[in-house]
Amino acid sequence: MKRDVFFRAICILFINCSLVNAQDISSFKEINGSVIDQKTKSKLVFADLVINGSNISTVTNTDGEFSLKIPNNLLDGTITISHLGYQKIELKISDISNDEKIYLEPSIIQLDEVKIASKFKDAKALVIETLGKKNTLYNDDNMLMTAFYRETIKKRRKNASLSEAVVQIHKQPYKNSRNDNIELIKARKKTDYSRLDTLAMKLQGGPFSNLYIDIIKYPEYIFDIENIEFYNFNFDESTQIDNSLVYVVNFEQIPGIETPLYYGKLYIDAENLALKSAVYSLNVENKRLASEMYVRKKPRKADVYPTEATYRVNYRTQNGKWHYAYSNILLTFKVDWQGKLFNSVYTLNSEMAVTDWKIMDTKLVKNNSMLFPSTILTEQVSGFSDPAFWGEYNIIEPEKSIETAIEKIKKQLERT
């Protein structure tokens, strides 16, 4: 059952570093900077940066910073910068300098409740209609997506394992029931095993876990026609994404349901009812059932259970068709050891961003580089091989804390 694959975790988390491709560095220009709230001056996380007229894109990291590699033939073009709840802007690439600070203005609009009531009986009716747009609004071609994936494991606040990969997603048309496939192009990792103690944390699924957050393609992981009755839905204040009016729908499981379900927000385009973004968490109040959903193996003398499970997915549109663009998973596990005074806390974070894509005229074919939904990425790679790789591949800029951890781990590995 797909739902089982989605939850098949054994205490782990994700992280990343920077990637480099064996291409001539003169064939592209790299720009970097940060995206900032014009009013509060705070950094904006997960802001989208897209080169207009192309499929090249990236997102800002948890420090609001970005790095974008632009082919020379696009240097005369423009970049669109957007973020949930802000007015999008367009900038000439030639006007952007290194360490550029890009400011976005908040854009909050009150939604006319009468307008909603005239179109939909309630928020649940809107969600059902949105899920029903799968066959009309979303990509109906075979697509080959280049994506950057990274996963991190932290013990408390210290980085223990860093892994990253460039993958190609063999994305099936949304209207058919065939599952997507993922091809591993290149991956690398660094691990400080001294910080993992005697407990090995591994996430089963790797990039597939992030891909399955595509609610439109895989609604069975969150809510579909079978379990949507177990949720309450209600309207929140409207907002804007890419200068378009967006319905915001809150959802949570109804009282009395023992099985852990989700709560969060759906951001739905008011004009065409496309899902633009979703941010949600699993209800982990029932420790036993939540643990059964994630933990497959654990030490006999330890209790392992999740204390947080948060998910995010963003969609992008081009030529009138929507498709998966970015997803993030944050899992926190607590390990209570019998006979020990203190517990251990591990955080698993993974994210995958589509950085380029193209439509394939022919059917996508599997090959020997394909991953499986049961793949553990950290077991597919060893060390930091092929350091000359990654040049033109766009990545999510690593956070400063991650960069520091990478350098420390690198020095430790060199000594050993």
Coordinates of C-alpha atoms in Angstrom, one line a residue:
M1 CA 0.0 0.0 0.0
K2 CA 1.4 3.4 -1.0
R3 CA 0.6 4.9 2.4
D4 CA 3.0 2.5 4.0
V5 CA 5.8 3.5 1.8
F6 CA 5.2 7.2 2.6
F7 CA 5.7 6.5 6.3
R8 CA 8.5 3.9 6.2
A9 CA 11.0 5.8 8.3
I10 CA 13.6 4.4 10.8
C11 CA 14.6 7.5 12.7
I12 CA 16.5 9.7 10.2
L13 CA 16.7 13.1 8.7
F14 CA 18.0 14.9 5.7
I15 CA 20.3 17.7 4.7
N16 CA 22.4 19.1 1.9
C17 CA 25.4 20.9 0.6
S18 CA 26.3 22.4 -2.7
L19 CA 26.5 20.6 -6.0
V20 CA 28.8 21.1 -9.0
N21 CA 28.6 19.8 -12.6
A22 CA 31.4 18.8 -14.9
Q23 CA 30.6 21.6 -17.3
D24 CA 32.7 24.5 -18.6
I25 CA 32.2 27.2 -15.9
S26 CA 32.3 29.9 -18.6
S27 CA 28.9 28.6 -20.0
F28 CA 26.9 30.1 -17.1
K29 CA 26.8 32.9 -14.6
E30 CA 26.1 32.3 -10.9
I31 CA 24.2 34.9 -8.9
N32 CA 23.3 34.8 -5.2
G33 CA 21.6 36.9 -2.6
S34 CA 18.6 36.9 -0.3
V35 CA 14.8 37.6 -0.5
I36 CA 13.5 39.8 2.3
D37 CA 10.2 41.1 3.6
Q38 CA 10.0 44.8 2.7
K39 CA 8.1 45.6 5.9
T40 CA 9.7 43.5 8.6
K41 CA 13.2 43.1 7.0
S42 CA 13.0 39.4 7.9
K43 CA 14.4 36.8 5.4
L44 CA 11.8 34.8 3.4
V45 CA 12.1 31.1 3.3
F46 CA 11.0 29.0 0.3
A47 CA 10.7 32.0 -2.0
D48 CA 10.6 30.9 -5.7
L49 CA 13.0 32.3 -8.3
V50 CA 12.2 31.4 -11.9
I51 CA 14.1 32.5 -15.1
N52 CA 11.3 33.8 -17.4
G53 CA 11.1 32.0 -20.7
S54 CA 12.8 28.9 -19.3
N55 CA 12.2 26.0 -17.0
I56 CA 15.2 26.9 -14.7
S57 CA 14.4 27.8 -11.1
T58 CA 15.4 27.5 -7.5
V59 CA 14.1 28.3 -4.0
T60 CA 15.6 30.2 -1.0
N61 CA 16.9 28.2 1.9
T62 CA 15.9 28.5 5.6
D63 CA 18.1 31.6 5.8
G64 CA 16.2 33.2 2.9
E65 CA 19.3 32.9 0.7
F66 CA 19.6 31.7 -2.9
S67 CA 22.1 30.7 -5.5
L68 CA 21.1 30.5 -9.2
K69 CA 23.2 29.4 -12.1
I70 CA 22.1 31.0 -15.4
P71 CA 23.2 29.9 -18.9
N72 CA 24.9 32.6 -20.9
N73 CA 22.2 32.7 -23.5
L74 CA 19.6 33.8 -20.9
L75 CA 21.7 36.6 -19.3
D76 CA 19.7 39.3 -21.1
G77 CA 16.4 37.9 -19.7
T78 CA 14.5 38.5 -16.5
I79 CA 13.8 36.6 -13.2
T80 CA 10.4 36.4 -11.4
I81 CA 10.6 36.2 -7.6
S82 CA 7.5 35.2 -5.7
H83 CA 6.4 34.0 -2.3
L84 CA 3.2 33.0 -0.5
G85 CA 1.4 36.1 0.6
Y86 CA 3.6 38.6 -1.2
Q87 CA 3.5 40.5 -4.5
K88 CA 5.8 39.0 -7.1
I89 CA 8.4 41.1 -8.9
E90 CA 10.4 40.8 -12.1
L91 CA 14.0 41.8 -12.3
K92 CA 16.5 42.0 -15.2
I93 CA 19.3 39.5 -14.7
S94 CA 21.8 42.1 -15.7
D95 CA 20.7 44.3 -12.8
I96 CA 21.3 41.6 -10.1
S97 CA 24.6 41.7 -8.4
N98 CA 26.2 39.2 -6.1
D99 CA 24.8 39.3 -2.5
E100 CA 21.8 41.0 -3.9
K101 CA 19.0 41.9 -1.4
I102 CA 15.6 41.5 -3.0
Y103 CA 12.6 42.9 -1.2
L104 CA 9.0 41.7 -1.5
E105 CA 5.9 43.6 -0.3
P106 CA 3.2 41.7 1.7
S107 CA -0.1 41.4 -0.1
I108 CA -3.1 40.5 2.1
I109 CA -6.6 40.8 0.7
Q110 CA -9.9 40.3 2.5
L111 CA -11.9 37.6 0.6
D112 CA -15.5 38.3 -0.1
E113 CA -17.4 35.6 1.9
V114 CA -20.5 36.2 -0.3
K115 CA -18.5 35.4 -3.4
I116 CA -17.3 32.1 -1.8
A117 CA -20.8 31.2 -0.7
S118 CA -22.2 31.8 -4.2
K119 CA -19.8 29.4 -5.7
F120 CA -19.3 26.7 -3.1
K121 CA -21.5 25.2 -0.4
D122 CA -18.6 25.2 2.0
A123 CA -14.8 24.8 2.2
K124 CA -15.0 21.0 1.8
A125 CA -16.9 21.4 -1.5
L126 CA -14.1 23.6 -2.7
V127 CA -11.4 21.1 -1.7
I128 CA -13.3 18.2 -3.5
E129 CA -13.6 20.3 -6.7
T130 CA -9.9 21.2 -6.5
L131 CA -8.9 17.5 -6.2
G132 CA -11.1 16.9 -9.2
K133 CA -9.1 19.2 -11.4
K134 CA -6.3 16.6 -11.7
N135 CA -7.3 15.6 -15.3
T136 CA -7.7 19.2 -16.7
L137 CA -5.4 21.7 -15.0
Y138 CA -2.2 19.6 -14.4
N139 CA 0.4 18.4 -16.8
D140 CA -0.8 15.7 -19.2
D141 CA 2.5 14.9 -20.9
N142 CA 5.5 12.7 -20.0
M143 CA 8.0 15.0 -18.3
L144 CA 11.6 14.6 -17.4
M145 CA 12.4 16.8 -14.4
T146 CA 15.8 17.5 -13.1
A147 CA 15.7 18.0 -9.4
F148 CA 18.0 18.7 -6.5
Y149 CA 17.4 16.6 -3.3
R150 CA 19.0 16.8 0.1
E151 CA 18.6 15.2 3.4
T152 CA 19.9 16.0 6.9
I153 CA 20.2 14.2 10.2
K154 CA 20.7 16.1 13.4
K155 CA 21.2 14.9 16.9
R156 CA 19.6 17.7 18.9
R157 CA 21.0 20.8 17.2
K158 CA 24.2 19.2 15.8
N159 CA 24.5 18.0 12.2
A160 CA 25.4 14.3 12.0
S161 CA 24.8 13.3 8.4
L162 CA 24.6 15.3 5.2
S163 CA 23.5 13.9 1.9
E164 CA 22.6 15.4 -1.5
A165 CA 21.7 14.2 -5.0
V166 CA 20.8 15.3 -8.4
V167 CA 18.0 13.2 -9.7
Q168 CA 15.7 13.0 -12.7
I169 CA 12.0 12.5 -12.0
H170 CA 10.3 10.5 -14.7
K171 CA 7.0 12.3 -14.1
Q172 CA 3.9 10.6 -15.5
P173 CA 0.9 12.6 -16.8
Y174 CA -1.4 13.5 -13.8
K175 CA -4.4 12.0 -15.5
N176 CA -3.1 8.4 -15.5
S177 CA -2.6 6.2 -12.5
R178 CA 1.0 5.1 -13.2
N179 CA 3.5 6.0 -10.5
D180 CA 6.4 8.3 -11.2
N181 CA 10.0 7.0 -11.3
I182 CA 13.2 8.6 -10.1
E183 CA 16.7 8.1 -11.6
L184 CA 19.8 8.8 -9.6
I185 CA 22.3 11.0 -11.5
K186 CA 24.8 11.8 -8.8
A187 CA 24.9 11.7 -5.0
R188 CA 27.3 12.3 -2.2
K189 CA 27.3 12.3 1.6
K190 CA 29.3 13.2 4.8
T191 CA 28.6 11.5 8.1
D192 CA 30.0 12.2 11.6
Y193 CA 29.3 8.8 13.1
S194 CA 30.4 9.8 16.5
R195 CA 27.3 12.0 16.8
L196 CA 25.0 9.1 16.0
D197 CA 26.0 7.1 19.1
T198 CA 24.8 3.5 18.9
L199 CA 21.5 4.3 17.1
A200 CA 21.7 4.4 13.3
M201 CA 19.0 6.6 11.9
K202 CA 17.9 5.9 8.3
L203 CA 15.1 7.2 6.2
Q204 CA 13.6 4.8 3.8
G205 CA 12.2 6.2 0.6
G206 CA 14.6 9.1 0.0
P207 CA 13.5 11.3 -2.9
F208 CA 10.3 9.2 -3.2
S209 CA 9.1 10.4 0.2
N210 CA 9.2 14.0 -1.1
L211 CA 7.7 13.1 -4.4
Y212 CA 4.7 11.5 -2.7
I213 CA 3.8 14.8 -1.1
D214 CA 2.4 15.8 -4.5
I215 CA -1.2 15.8 -3.2
I216 CA -2.8 16.1 -6.6
K217 CA -0.9 13.0 -8.0
Y218 CA -1.1 11.0 -4.8
P219 CA -4.1 12.2 -2.8
E220 CA -4.3 8.8 -1.0
Y221 CA -1.4 9.9 1.3
I222 CA -3.4 12.8 2.7
F223 CA -7.1 12.6 1.9
D224 CA -9.1 11.2 -0.9
I225 CA -12.6 10.1 -1.5
E226 CA -12.3 7.4 1.1
N227 CA -11.1 9.4 4.1
I228 CA -12.0 13.0 3.3
E229 CA -15.1 12.5 5.5
F230 CA -12.7 12.3 8.5
Y231 CA -11.8 16.0 8.1
N232 CA -13.3 19.3 9.0
F233 CA -12.7 22.2 6.5
N234 CA -13.2 25.9 7.0
F235 CA -12.1 29.1 5.2
D236 CA -9.3 31.3 6.5
E237 CA -8.4 34.8 5.4
S238 CA -7.5 35.0 1.7
T239 CA -4.1 35.9 0.4
Q240 CA -2.1 36.3 -2.8
I241 CA 0.4 34.2 -4.6
D242 CA 2.0 35.5 -7.7
N243 CA -0.4 38.5 -7.5
S244 CA -3.4 36.2 -7.9
L245 CA -6.2 35.8 -5.3
V246 CA -5.9 32.6 -3.3
Y247 CA -8.5 30.8 -1.1
V248 CA -6.9 29.6 2.1
V249 CA -8.6 26.5 3.6
N250 CA -7.9 25.1 7.0
F251 CA -8.3 21.4 7.7
E252 CA -8.1 19.0 10.6
Q253 CA -9.3 15.6 11.6
I254 CA -12.7 15.4 13.2
P255 CA -12.9 14.6 17.0
G256 CA -13.1 11.0 17.9
I257 CA -10.9 9.6 15.1
E258 CA -8.1 7.5 16.7
T259 CA -6.0 7.1 13.6
P260 CA -3.4 10.0 13.3
L261 CA -4.4 12.2 10.4
Y262 CA -3.4 15.7 9.3
Y263 CA -4.0 19.3 10.0
G264 CA -2.9 22.4 8.0
K265 CA -3.7 24.8 5.2
L266 CA -4.4 24.5 1.5
Y267 CA -3.8 27.4 -0.8
I268 CA -6.1 27.3 -3.8
D269 CA -6.1 29.6 -6.8
A270 CA -9.4 31.5 -6.8
E271 CA -9.7 31.7 -10.6
N272 CA -9.0 28.2 -11.7
L273 CA -9.1 26.2 -8.4
A274 CA -5.6 24.8 -8.9
L275 CA -3.7 23.9 -5.7
K276 CA -0.8 26.3 -5.4
S277 CA 0.6 25.1 -2.1
A278 CA -0.1 23.0 1.0
V279 CA 1.5 23.2 4.4
Y280 CA 0.4 20.5 6.9
S281 CA 1.4 18.3 9.9
L282 CA 0.5 14.9 11.2
N283 CA -1.3 14.7 14.5
V284 CA 1.2 12.9 16.7
E285 CA -0.7 13.1 20.0
N286 CA -1.2 9.3 20.0
K287 CA 2.5 8.2 20.5
R288 CA 1.9 4.5 19.9
L289 CA 0.0 4.9 16.6
A290 CA 2.2 7.7 15.3
S291 CA 5.3 5.5 16.1
E292 CA 3.8 2.6 14.2
M293 CA 3.4 4.8 11.1
Y294 CA 7.0 5.8 11.0
V295 CA 9.3 3.4 12.9
R296 CA 10.0 0.0 11.4
K297 CA 13.1 -1.0 13.4
K298 CA 14.4 0.1 16.7
P299 CA 16.6 -1.1 19.6
R300 CA 14.7 -3.4 22.0
K301 CA 15.4 -1.2 25.0
A302 CA 14.3 2.1 23.4
D303 CA 11.0 3.7 22.8
V304 CA 11.1 5.8 19.6
Y305 CA 8.2 8.1 18.6
P306 CA 7.7 11.2 16.5
T307 CA 7.1 14.5 18.2
E308 CA 6.8 16.5 14.9
A309 CA 6.0 15.6 11.3
T310 CA 5.5 18.6 9.0
Y311 CA 5.1 18.7 5.2
R312 CA 5.1 21.4 2.5
V313 CA 4.5 21.1 -1.3
N314 CA 4.5 23.9 -3.9
Y315 CA 3.2 23.8 -7.5
R316 CA 4.2 25.9 -10.5
T317 CA 2.4 26.6 -13.7
Q318 CA 3.7 27.1 -17.3
N319 CA 1.8 27.3 -20.5
G320 CA -1.4 26.8 -18.6
K321 CA -0.5 23.5 -17.0
W322 CA 0.5 23.0 -13.3
H323 CA 3.1 20.6 -12.0
Y324 CA 5.0 19.7 -8.8
A325 CA 7.8 22.1 -8.0
Y326 CA 9.1 21.7 -4.5
S327 CA 8.5 19.8 -1.3
N328 CA 9.9 19.7 2.3
I329 CA 9.6 17.1 5.1
L330 CA 10.6 17.8 8.7
L331 CA 10.5 14.9 11.2
T332 CA 11.6 15.0 14.8
F333 CA 11.9 11.8 16.8
K334 CA 12.5 11.3 20.5
V335 CA 14.4 8.2 21.7
D336 CA 13.8 7.2 25.4
W337 CA 16.3 4.6 26.5
Q338 CA 15.5 2.3 29.4
G339 CA 17.8 2.9 32.4
K340 CA 19.1 6.2 31.0
L341 CA 18.3 9.6 32.6
F342 CA 18.4 11.6 29.4
N343 CA 16.7 11.0 26.1
S344 CA 17.9 11.6 22.5
V345 CA 16.3 13.8 20.0
Y346 CA 16.9 13.4 16.2
T347 CA 15.6 15.6 13.5
L348 CA 15.2 14.5 9.9
N349 CA 14.8 17.1 7.2
S350 CA 14.5 16.5 3.5
E351 CA 13.7 18.7 0.5
M352 CA 13.5 18.3 -3.2
A353 CA 13.3 21.2 -5.7
V354 CA 12.6 20.9 -9.5
T355 CA 15.3 23.0 -11.1
D356 CA 14.6 22.2 -14.8
W357 CA 12.2 20.1 -16.9
K358 CA 11.3 19.2 -20.4
I359 CA 8.4 17.4 -22.1
M360 CA 9.2 14.0 -23.6
D361 CA 7.5 13.0 -26.8
T362 CA 8.2 9.3 -26.2
K363 CA 7.3 7.1 -23.2
L364 CA 9.7 7.4 -20.3
V365 CA 11.8 4.2 -20.0
K366 CA 13.3 2.7 -16.8
N367 CA 17.1 2.1 -16.6
N368 CA 19.7 0.7 -14.2
S369 CA 20.0 4.0 -12.4
M370 CA 16.4 3.9 -11.2
L371 CA 15.8 4.1 -7.4
F372 CA 13.2 2.2 -5.6
P373 CA 10.6 3.5 -3.1
S374 CA 12.4 1.5 -0.4
T375 CA 15.8 3.1 -1.2
I376 CA 17.9 4.5 1.6
L377 CA 19.9 7.2 -0.1
T378 CA 22.8 7.2 2.3
E379 CA 23.5 3.6 1.5
Q380 CA 23.7 4.4 -2.3
V381 CA 26.8 6.7 -1.9
S382 CA 30.0 6.9 0.0
G383 CA 32.0 10.0 0.8
F384 CA 32.3 13.0 -1.5
S385 CA 33.3 11.5 -4.8
D386 CA 33.5 13.4 -8.1
P387 CA 34.0 16.8 -6.6
A388 CA 34.2 18.3 -10.1
F389 CA 30.5 17.4 -10.7
W390 CA 27.5 19.7 -10.2
G391 CA 28.7 22.9 -12.0
E392 CA 25.6 24.0 -13.9
Y393 CA 23.1 22.1 -11.7
N394 CA 21.0 24.5 -9.6
I395 CA 20.7 23.7 -6.0
I396 CA 19.2 25.0 -2.8
E397 CA 21.9 27.1 -1.1
P398 CA 23.1 25.4 2.1
E399 CA 22.5 27.1 5.4
K400 CA 25.5 28.6 7.1
S401 CA 25.2 26.1 9.9
I402 CA 25.3 23.3 7.4
E403 CA 28.3 24.7 5.6
T404 CA 30.1 24.8 9.0
A405 CA 29.2 21.2 9.7
I406 CA 30.4 20.1 6.3
E407 CA 33.8 21.7 6.8
K408 CA 34.1 20.1 10.3
I409 CA 33.1 16.7 9.0
K410 CA 35.4 17.0 6.0
K411 CA 38.4 17.8 8.2
Q412 CA 37.5 14.8 10.5
L413 CA 37.2 12.5 7.5
E414 CA 40.6 13.7 6.2
R415 CA 42.2 13.0 9.5
T416 CA 40.8 9.5 9.6

